[in-house]
GROMACS .gro file of C-alpha atoms in nm:
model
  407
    1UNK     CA    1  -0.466   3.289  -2.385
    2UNK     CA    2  -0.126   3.292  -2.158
    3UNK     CA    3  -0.116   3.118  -1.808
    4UNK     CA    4  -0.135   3.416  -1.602
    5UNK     CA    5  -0.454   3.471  -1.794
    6UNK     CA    6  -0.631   3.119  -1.712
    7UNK     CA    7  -0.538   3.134  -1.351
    8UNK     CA    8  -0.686   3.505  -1.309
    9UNK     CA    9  -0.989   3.366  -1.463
   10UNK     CA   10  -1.005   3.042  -1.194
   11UNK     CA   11  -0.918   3.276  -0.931
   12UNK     CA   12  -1.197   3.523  -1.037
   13UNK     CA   13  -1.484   3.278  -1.164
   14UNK     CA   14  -1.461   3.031  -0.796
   15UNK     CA   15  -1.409   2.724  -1.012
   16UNK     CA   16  -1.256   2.487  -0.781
   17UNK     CA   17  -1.142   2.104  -0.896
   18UNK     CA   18  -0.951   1.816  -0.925
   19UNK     CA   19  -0.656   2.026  -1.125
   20UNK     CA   20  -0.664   2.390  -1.041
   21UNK     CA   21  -0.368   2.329  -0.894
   22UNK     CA   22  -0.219   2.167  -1.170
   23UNK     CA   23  -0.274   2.529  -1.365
   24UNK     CA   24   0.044   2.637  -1.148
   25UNK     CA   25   0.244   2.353  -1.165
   26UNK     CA   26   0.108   2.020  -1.014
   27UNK     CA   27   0.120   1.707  -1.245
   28UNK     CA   28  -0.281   1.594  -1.382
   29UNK     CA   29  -0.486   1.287  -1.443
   30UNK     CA   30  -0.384   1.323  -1.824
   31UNK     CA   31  -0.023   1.347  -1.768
   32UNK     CA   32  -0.053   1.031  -1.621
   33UNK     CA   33  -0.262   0.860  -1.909
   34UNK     CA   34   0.013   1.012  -2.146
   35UNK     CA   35   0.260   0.780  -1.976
   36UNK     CA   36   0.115   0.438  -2.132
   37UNK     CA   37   0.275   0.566  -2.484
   38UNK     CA   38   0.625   0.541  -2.322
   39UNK     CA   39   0.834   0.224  -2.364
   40UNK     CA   40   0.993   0.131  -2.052
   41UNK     CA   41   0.815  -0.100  -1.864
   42UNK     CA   42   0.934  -0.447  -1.902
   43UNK     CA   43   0.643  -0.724  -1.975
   44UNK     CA   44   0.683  -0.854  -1.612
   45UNK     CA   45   0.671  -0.541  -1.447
   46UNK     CA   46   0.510  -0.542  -1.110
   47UNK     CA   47   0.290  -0.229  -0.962
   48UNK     CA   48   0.299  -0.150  -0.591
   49UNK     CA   49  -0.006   0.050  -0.487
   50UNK     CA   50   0.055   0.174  -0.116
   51UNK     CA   51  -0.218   0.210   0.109
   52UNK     CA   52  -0.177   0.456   0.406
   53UNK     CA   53  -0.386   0.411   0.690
   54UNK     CA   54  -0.383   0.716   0.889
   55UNK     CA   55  -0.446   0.793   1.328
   56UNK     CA   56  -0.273   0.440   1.410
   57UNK     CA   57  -0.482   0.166   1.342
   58UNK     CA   58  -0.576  -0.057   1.613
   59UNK     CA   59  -0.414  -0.401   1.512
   60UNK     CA   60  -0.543  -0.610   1.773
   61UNK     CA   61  -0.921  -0.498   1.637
   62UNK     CA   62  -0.831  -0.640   1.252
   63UNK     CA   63  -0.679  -0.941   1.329
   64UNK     CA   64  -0.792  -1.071   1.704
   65UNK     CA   65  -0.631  -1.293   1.912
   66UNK     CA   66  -0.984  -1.438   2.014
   67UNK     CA   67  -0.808  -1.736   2.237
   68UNK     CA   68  -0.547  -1.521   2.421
   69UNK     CA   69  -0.658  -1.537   2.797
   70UNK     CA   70  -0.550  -1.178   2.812
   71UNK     CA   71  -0.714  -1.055   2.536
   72UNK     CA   72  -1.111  -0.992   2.644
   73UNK     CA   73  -1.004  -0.880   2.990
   74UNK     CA   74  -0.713  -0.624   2.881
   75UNK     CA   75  -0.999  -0.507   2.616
   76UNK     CA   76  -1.329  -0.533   2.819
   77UNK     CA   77  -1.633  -0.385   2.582
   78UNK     CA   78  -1.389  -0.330   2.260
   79UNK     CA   79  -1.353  -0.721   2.318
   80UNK     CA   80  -1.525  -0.970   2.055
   81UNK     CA   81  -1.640  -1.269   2.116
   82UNK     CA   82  -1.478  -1.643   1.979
   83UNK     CA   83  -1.778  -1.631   1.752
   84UNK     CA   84  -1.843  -1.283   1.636
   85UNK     CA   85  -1.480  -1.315   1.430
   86UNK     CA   86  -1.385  -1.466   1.105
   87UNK     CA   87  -1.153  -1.764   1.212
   88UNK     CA   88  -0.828  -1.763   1.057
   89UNK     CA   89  -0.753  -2.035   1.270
   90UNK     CA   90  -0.757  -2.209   1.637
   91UNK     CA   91  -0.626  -1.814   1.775
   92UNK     CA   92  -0.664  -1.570   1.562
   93UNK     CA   93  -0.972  -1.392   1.371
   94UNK     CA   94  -1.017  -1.097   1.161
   95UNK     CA   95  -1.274  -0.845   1.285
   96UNK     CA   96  -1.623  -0.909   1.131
   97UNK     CA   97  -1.603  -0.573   0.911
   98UNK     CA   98  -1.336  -0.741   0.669
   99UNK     CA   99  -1.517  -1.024   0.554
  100UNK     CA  100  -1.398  -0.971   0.173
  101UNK     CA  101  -1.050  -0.984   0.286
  102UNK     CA  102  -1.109  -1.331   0.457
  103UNK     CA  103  -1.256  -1.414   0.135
  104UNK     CA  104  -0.925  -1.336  -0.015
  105UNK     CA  105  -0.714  -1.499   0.278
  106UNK     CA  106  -0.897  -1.789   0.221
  107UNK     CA  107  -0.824  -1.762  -0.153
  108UNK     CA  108  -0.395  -1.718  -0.067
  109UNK     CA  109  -0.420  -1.378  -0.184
  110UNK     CA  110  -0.359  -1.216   0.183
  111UNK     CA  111  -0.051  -1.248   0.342
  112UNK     CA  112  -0.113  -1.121   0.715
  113UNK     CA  113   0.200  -0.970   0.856
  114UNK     CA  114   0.190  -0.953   1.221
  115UNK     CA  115   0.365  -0.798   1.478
  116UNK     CA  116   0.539  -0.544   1.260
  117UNK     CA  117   0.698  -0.228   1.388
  118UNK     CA  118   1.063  -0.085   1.503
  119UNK     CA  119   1.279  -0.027   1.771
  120UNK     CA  120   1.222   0.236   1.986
  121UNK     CA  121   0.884   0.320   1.911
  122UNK     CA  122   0.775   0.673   1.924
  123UNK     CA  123   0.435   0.765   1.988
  124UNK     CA  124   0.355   1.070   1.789
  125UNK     CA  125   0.133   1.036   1.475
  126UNK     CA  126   0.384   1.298   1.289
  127UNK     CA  127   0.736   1.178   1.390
  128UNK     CA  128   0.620   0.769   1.354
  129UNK     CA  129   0.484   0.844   1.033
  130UNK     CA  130   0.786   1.031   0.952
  131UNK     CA  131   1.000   0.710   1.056
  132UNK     CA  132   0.729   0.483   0.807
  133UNK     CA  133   0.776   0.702   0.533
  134UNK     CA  134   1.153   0.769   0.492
  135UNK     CA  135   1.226   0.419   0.661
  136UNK     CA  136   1.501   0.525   0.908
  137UNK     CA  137   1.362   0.491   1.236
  138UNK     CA  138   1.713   0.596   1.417
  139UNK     CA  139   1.660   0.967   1.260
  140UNK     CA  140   1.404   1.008   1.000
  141UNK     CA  141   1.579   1.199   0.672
  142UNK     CA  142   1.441   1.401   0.405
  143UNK     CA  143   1.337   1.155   0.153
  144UNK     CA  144   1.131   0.908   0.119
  145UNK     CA  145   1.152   0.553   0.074
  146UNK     CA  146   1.002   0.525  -0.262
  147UNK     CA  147   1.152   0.905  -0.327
  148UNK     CA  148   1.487   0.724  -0.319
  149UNK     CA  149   1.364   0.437  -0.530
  150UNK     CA  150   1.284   0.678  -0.802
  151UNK     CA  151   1.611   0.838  -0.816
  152UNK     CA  152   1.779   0.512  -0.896
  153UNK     CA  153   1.492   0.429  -1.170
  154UNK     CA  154   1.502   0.731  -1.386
  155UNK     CA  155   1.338   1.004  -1.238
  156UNK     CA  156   1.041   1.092  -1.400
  157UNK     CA  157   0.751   1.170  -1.134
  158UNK     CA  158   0.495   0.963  -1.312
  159UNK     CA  159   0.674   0.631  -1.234
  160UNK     CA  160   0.510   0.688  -0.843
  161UNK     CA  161   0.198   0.888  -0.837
  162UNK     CA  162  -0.012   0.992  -0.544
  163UNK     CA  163  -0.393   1.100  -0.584
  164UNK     CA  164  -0.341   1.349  -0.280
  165UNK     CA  165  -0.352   1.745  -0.259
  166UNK     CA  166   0.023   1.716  -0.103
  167UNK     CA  167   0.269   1.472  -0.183
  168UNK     CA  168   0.316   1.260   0.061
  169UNK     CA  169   0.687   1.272   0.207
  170UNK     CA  170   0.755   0.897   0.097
  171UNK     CA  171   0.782   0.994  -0.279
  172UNK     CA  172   1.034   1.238  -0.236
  173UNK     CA  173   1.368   1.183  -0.360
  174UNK     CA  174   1.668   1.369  -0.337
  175UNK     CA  175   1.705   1.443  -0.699
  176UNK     CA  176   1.354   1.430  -0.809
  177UNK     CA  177   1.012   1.322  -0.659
  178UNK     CA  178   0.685   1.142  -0.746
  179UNK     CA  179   0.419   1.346  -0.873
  180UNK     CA  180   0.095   1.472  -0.667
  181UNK     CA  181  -0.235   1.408  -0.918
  182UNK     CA  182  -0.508   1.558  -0.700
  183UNK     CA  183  -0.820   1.428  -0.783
  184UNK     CA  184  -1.182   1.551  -0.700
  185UNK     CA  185  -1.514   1.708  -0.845
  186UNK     CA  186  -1.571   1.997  -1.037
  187UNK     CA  187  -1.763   2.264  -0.869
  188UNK     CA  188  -1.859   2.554  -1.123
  189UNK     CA  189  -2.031   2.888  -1.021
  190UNK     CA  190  -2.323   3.015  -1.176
  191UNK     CA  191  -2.264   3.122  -1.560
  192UNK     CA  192  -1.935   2.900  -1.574
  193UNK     CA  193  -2.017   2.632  -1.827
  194UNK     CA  194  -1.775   2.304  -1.857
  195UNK     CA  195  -1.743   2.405  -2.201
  196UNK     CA  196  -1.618   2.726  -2.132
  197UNK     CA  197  -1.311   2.560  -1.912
  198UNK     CA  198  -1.229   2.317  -2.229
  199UNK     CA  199  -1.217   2.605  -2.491
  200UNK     CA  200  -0.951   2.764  -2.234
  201UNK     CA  201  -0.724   2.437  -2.247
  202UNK     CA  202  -0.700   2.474  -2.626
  203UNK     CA  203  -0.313   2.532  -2.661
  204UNK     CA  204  -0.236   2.860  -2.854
  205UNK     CA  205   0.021   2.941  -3.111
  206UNK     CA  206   0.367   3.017  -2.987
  207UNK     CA  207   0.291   2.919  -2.629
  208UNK     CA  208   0.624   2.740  -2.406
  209UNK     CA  209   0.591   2.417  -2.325
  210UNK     CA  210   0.490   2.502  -1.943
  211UNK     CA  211   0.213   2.759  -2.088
  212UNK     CA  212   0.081   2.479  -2.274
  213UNK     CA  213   0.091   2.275  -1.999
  214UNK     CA  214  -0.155   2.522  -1.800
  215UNK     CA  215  -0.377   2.548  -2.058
  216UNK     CA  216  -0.443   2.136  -2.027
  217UNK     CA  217  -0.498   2.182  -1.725
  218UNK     CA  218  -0.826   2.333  -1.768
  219UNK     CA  219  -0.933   2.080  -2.032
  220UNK     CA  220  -0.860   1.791  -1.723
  221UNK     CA  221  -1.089   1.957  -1.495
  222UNK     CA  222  -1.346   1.842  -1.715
  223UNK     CA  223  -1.233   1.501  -1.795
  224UNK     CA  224  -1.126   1.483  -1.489
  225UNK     CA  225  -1.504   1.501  -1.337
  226UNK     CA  226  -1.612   1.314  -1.605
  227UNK     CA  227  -1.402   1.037  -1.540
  228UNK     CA  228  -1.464   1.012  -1.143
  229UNK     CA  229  -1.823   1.024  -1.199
  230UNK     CA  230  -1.819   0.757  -1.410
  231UNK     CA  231  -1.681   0.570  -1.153
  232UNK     CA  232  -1.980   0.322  -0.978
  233UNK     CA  233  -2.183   0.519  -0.807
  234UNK     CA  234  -2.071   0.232  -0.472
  235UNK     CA  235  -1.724   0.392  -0.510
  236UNK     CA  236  -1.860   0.752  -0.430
  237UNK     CA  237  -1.811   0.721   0.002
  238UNK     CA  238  -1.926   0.960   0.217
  239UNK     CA  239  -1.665   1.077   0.497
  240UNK     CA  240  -1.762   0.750   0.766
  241UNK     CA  241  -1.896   0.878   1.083
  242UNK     CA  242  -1.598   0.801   1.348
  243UNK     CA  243  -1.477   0.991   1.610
  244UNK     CA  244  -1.102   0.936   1.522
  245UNK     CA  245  -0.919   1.313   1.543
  246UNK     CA  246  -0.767   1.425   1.239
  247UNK     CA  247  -0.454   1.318   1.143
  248UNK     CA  248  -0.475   1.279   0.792
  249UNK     CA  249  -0.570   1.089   0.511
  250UNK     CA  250  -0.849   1.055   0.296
  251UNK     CA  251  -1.250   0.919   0.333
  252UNK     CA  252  -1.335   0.808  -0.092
  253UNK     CA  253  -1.032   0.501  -0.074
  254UNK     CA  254  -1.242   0.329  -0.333
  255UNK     CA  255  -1.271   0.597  -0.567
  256UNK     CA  256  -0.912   0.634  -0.547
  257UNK     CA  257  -0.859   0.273  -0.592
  258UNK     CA  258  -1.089   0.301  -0.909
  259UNK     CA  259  -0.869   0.528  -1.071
  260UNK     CA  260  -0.593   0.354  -0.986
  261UNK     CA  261  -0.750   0.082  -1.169
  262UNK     CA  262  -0.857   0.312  -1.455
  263UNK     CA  263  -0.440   0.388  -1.482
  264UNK     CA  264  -0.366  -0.022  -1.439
  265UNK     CA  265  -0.596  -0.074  -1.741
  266UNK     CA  266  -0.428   0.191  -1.926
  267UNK     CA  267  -0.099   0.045  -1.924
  268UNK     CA  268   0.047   0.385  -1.806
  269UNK     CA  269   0.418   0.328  -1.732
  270UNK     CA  270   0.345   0.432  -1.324
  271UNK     CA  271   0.519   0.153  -1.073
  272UNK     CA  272   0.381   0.282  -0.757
  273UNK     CA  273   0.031   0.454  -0.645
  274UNK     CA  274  -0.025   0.581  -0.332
  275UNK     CA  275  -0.375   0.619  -0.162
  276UNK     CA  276  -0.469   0.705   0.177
  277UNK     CA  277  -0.833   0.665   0.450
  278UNK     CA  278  -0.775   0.869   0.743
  279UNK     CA  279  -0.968   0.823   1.071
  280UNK     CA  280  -0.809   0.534   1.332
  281UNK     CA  281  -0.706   0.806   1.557
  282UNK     CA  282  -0.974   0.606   1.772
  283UNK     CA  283  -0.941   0.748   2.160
  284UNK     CA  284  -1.345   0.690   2.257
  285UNK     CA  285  -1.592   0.474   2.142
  286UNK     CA  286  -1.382   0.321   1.912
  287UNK     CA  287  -1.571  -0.044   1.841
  288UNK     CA  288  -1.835   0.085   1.616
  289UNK     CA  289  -1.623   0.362   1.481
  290UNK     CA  290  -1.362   0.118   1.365
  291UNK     CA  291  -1.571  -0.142   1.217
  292UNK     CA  292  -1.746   0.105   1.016
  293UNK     CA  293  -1.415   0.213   0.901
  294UNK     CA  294  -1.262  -0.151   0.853
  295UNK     CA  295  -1.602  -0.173   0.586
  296UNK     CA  296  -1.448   0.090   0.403
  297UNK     CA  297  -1.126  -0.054   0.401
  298UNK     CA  298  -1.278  -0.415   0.314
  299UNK     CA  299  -1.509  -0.322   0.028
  300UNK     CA  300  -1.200  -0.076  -0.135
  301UNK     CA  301  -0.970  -0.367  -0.149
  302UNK     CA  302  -1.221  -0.609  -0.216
  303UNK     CA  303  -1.366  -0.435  -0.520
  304UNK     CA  304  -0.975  -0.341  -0.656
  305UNK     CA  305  -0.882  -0.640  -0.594
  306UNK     CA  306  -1.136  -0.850  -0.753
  307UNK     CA  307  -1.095  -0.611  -1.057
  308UNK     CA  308  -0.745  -0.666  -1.080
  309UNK     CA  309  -0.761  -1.012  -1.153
  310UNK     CA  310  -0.939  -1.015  -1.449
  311UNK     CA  311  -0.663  -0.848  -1.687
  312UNK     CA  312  -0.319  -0.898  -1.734
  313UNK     CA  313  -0.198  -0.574  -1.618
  314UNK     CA  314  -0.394  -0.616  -1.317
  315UNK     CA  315  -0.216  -0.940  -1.230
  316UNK     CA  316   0.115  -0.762  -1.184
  317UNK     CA  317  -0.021  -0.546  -0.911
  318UNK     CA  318   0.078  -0.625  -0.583
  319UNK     CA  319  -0.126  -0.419  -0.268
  320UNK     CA  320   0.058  -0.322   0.070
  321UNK     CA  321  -0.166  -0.166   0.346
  322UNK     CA  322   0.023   0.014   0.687
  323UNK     CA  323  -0.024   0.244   0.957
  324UNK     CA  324   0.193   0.418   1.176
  325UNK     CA  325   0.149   0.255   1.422
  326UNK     CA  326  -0.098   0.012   1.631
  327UNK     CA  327  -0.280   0.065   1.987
  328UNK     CA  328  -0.247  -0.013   2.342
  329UNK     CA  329  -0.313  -0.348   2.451
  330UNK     CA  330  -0.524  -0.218   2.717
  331UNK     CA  331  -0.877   0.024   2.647
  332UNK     CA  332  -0.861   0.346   2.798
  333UNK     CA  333  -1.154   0.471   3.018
  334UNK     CA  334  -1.351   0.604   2.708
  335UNK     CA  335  -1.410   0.253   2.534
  336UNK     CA  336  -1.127   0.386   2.264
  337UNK     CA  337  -0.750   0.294   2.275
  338UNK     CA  338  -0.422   0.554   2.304
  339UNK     CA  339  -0.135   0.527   2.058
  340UNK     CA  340   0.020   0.210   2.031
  341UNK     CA  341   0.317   0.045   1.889
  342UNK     CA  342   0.335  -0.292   1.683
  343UNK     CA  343   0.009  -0.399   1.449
  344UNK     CA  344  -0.004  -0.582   1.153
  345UNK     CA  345   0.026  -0.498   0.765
  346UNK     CA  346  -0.179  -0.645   0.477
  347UNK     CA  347  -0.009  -0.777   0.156
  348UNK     CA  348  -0.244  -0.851  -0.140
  349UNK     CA  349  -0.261  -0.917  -0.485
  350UNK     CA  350  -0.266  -1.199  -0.773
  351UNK     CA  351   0.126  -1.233  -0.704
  352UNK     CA  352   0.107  -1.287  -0.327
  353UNK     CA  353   0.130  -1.636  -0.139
  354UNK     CA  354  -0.129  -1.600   0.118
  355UNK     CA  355  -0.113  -1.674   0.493
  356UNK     CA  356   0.004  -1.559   0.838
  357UNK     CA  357   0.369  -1.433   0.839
  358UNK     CA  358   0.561  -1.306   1.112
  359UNK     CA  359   0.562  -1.384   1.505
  360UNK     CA  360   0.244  -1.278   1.704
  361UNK     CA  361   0.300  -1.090   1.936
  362UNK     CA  362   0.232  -1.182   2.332
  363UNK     CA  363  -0.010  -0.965   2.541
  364UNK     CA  364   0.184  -1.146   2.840
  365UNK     CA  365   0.507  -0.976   2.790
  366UNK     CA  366   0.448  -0.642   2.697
  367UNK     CA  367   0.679  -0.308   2.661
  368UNK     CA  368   0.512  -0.064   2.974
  369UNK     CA  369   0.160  -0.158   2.818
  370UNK     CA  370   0.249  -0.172   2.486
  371UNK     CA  371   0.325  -0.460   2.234
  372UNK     CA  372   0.668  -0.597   2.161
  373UNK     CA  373   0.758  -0.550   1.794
  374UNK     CA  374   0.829  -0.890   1.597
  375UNK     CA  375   0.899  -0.804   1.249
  376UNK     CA  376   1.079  -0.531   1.165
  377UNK     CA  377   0.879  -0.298   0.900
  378UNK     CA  378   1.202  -0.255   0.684
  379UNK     CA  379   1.166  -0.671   0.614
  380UNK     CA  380   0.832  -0.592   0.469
  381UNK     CA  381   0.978  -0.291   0.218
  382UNK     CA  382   1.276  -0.495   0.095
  383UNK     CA  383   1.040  -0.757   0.009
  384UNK     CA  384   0.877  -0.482  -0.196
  385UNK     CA  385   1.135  -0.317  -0.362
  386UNK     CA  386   1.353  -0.663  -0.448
  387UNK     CA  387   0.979  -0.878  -0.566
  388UNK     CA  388   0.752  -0.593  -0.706
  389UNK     CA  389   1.008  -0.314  -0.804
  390UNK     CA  390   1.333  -0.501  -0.886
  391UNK     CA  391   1.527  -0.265  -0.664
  392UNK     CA  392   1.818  -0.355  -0.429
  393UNK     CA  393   1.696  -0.288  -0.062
  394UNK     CA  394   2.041  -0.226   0.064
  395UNK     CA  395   2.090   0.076  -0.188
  396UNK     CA  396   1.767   0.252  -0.080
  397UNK     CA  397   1.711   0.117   0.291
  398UNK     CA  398   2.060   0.074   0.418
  399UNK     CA  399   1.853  -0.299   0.517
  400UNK     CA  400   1.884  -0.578   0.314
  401UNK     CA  401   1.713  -0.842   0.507
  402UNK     CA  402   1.352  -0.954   0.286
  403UNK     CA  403   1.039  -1.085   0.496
  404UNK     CA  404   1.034  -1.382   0.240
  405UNK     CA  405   0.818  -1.601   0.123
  406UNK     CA  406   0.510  -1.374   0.048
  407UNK     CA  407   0.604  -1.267  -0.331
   0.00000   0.00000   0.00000
């Protein structure tokens, strides 16, 4: 059966899934899996799984600056107290939703960098998180960070794979790009039968190569669903109940961690995952909004990161969580915070040295309201590339100053 076949039979039959896409032309689960056959991934190869946090997330409510005089009265209700947070030390305490990832700053596996951002900060969602993503705040381009990482390593998309619909514009290179691997369950209509869909991803004689490649498609819809469902039921999330606007990102950050994990295990030759929650677009009631969030974020990590360390593989993985940006110093009228500038990124991983890194930054001197950057975000990437990736950061950021210490 020819391509144009199996895609008039999705089209016509309503099955929707994690690789109808991939029918057409997007890369699949299996593709990736095929990968660990390959021999180019030296024994002390480091992965970088990249966490995007999108709608800005509110940095002074993840790590709290509990002893700051200005601190409860610029926040009023969205203030905690000295002894609702987990003390990282005489000033500062994460919020009580990310009580794993004390656990793991008290283990030196967190490095807490604070105050990081870049000059003349813009407060759009779209054009900052253009600026994060291709790393040239002066005039965002059109490639990505990691995009131009993968041209210098060799170009195939599975070496930086994102479980996302869309890839995400920090994995696109100018010659090539990383490769999109959505990722969800299988709904069949009535009389559609999973068997049905693997019978159709049987290859047949004297197909190309990119028929072929459609017909597996239909195979990894099932495997696909069978594989996510096998993940613990505790990695199945619900979309959390916040009233964040829509700017992105995903809700099920564990289950994509999982297969990330699944991959890890695999030995596939991938150097860099990207993942996503969406939701810290917090204007109104954002206290109990955020926390329930910051549990997400807490038991994802957590439960990766715990995994991790019991194999080799997983040992070499090194976890970098951002946002585009942080929140006003200051709560709005609605008990919720507008769009900020500096906040703080989370380092993780068997390879990191733990601890607090960068300058905090002072709610006494502030830019028209907003915090004064302290650590450029470009420090933070050339650490990445240069400790996990064994890139040059001046090739692909034009910066070649590393944040060091934490790898």
């Amino acid at each position: 059966m020819d391509a144009l076949t199996r895609r008039k039979f999705l089209i016509a039959s309503g099955v929707v899934g994690a690789a109808t896409l991939a029918a057409g032309s997007a890369w699949t689960l299996r593709d990736v899996f095929d990968s660990a056959a390959w021999d180019d991934r030296p024994g002390d190869a480091k992965t970088l799984v990249l966490v995007t946090l999108y709608g800005g997330n509110d940095g002074l409510a993840n790590v709290i600056p509990y002893a700051d005089k200005a601190y409860a009265p610029a926040r009023h209700e969205l203030a905690y107290k000295p002894e609702e947070v987990l003390k990282l030390d005489d000033t500062l305490g994460l919020n009580p939703g990310l009580a794993g990832l004390k656990r793991l700053y008290d283990a030196k596996k967190l490095a807490i960098v604070r105050g990081v951002g870049y000059p003349k900060p813009d407060h759009s969602h779209f054009r900052s998180m253009d600026i994060w993503q291709t790393a040239q705040p002066d005039r965002p381009g059109n490639t990505g960070w990691l995009g131009r990482w993968l041209d210098t390593f060799g170009g195939d998309p599975r070496h930086a794979v994102s479980f996302e619909p869309v890839l995400p514009p920090l994995l696109a290179g100018t010659t090539t790009a990383g490769a999109a691997v959505p990722v969800s369950g299988l709904a069949l209509p009535s009389g559609v039968k999973p068997e049905m869909l693997t019978a159709l991803g049987k290859p047949s004689d004297g197909e190309s190569p990119l028929q072929a490649r459609a017909a597996r498609a239909f195979a990894d819809l099932v495997e696909v669903d069978a594989l996510i469902h096998s993940v613990d039921e505790s990695a199945a999330e619900d979309a959390p109940s916040s009233s964040g606007t829509a700017t992105g990102g995903r809700s099920d950050l564990q289950t994509q961690l999982a297969l990330v994990a699944r991959c890890v295990e695999a030995g596939v030759a991938t150097r860099v995952f990207s993942v996503s929650l969406g939701g810290f677009d917090l204007h109104a009631e954002e206290r109990n909004s955020q926390e329930i969030l910051l549990k997400l974020l807490d038991g994802a990590l957590t439960a990766f990161a715990e995994r991790m360390a019991k194999t080799e593989a997983g040992r070499k993985v090194v976890v970098a969580v951002y946002s585009e940006f942080g929140r006003r110093v200051a709560a709005n009228g609605s008990d919720g915070t507008d769009h900020g500038t500096a906040s703080n990124m989370f380092i993780l991983g068997s390879p990191v040295r733990g601890g607090l890194y960068g300058e905090q930054p002072s709610l006494a001197d502030l830019d028209n309201g907003d915090l004064k950057f302290t650590t450029d975000f470009r420090s933070v990437y050339a650490t990445l590339l240069r400790d996990v990736l064994d890139a040059d950061p001046e090739q692909i950021l034009g910066y070649k100053t590393p944040l060091e210490g934490i790898l």
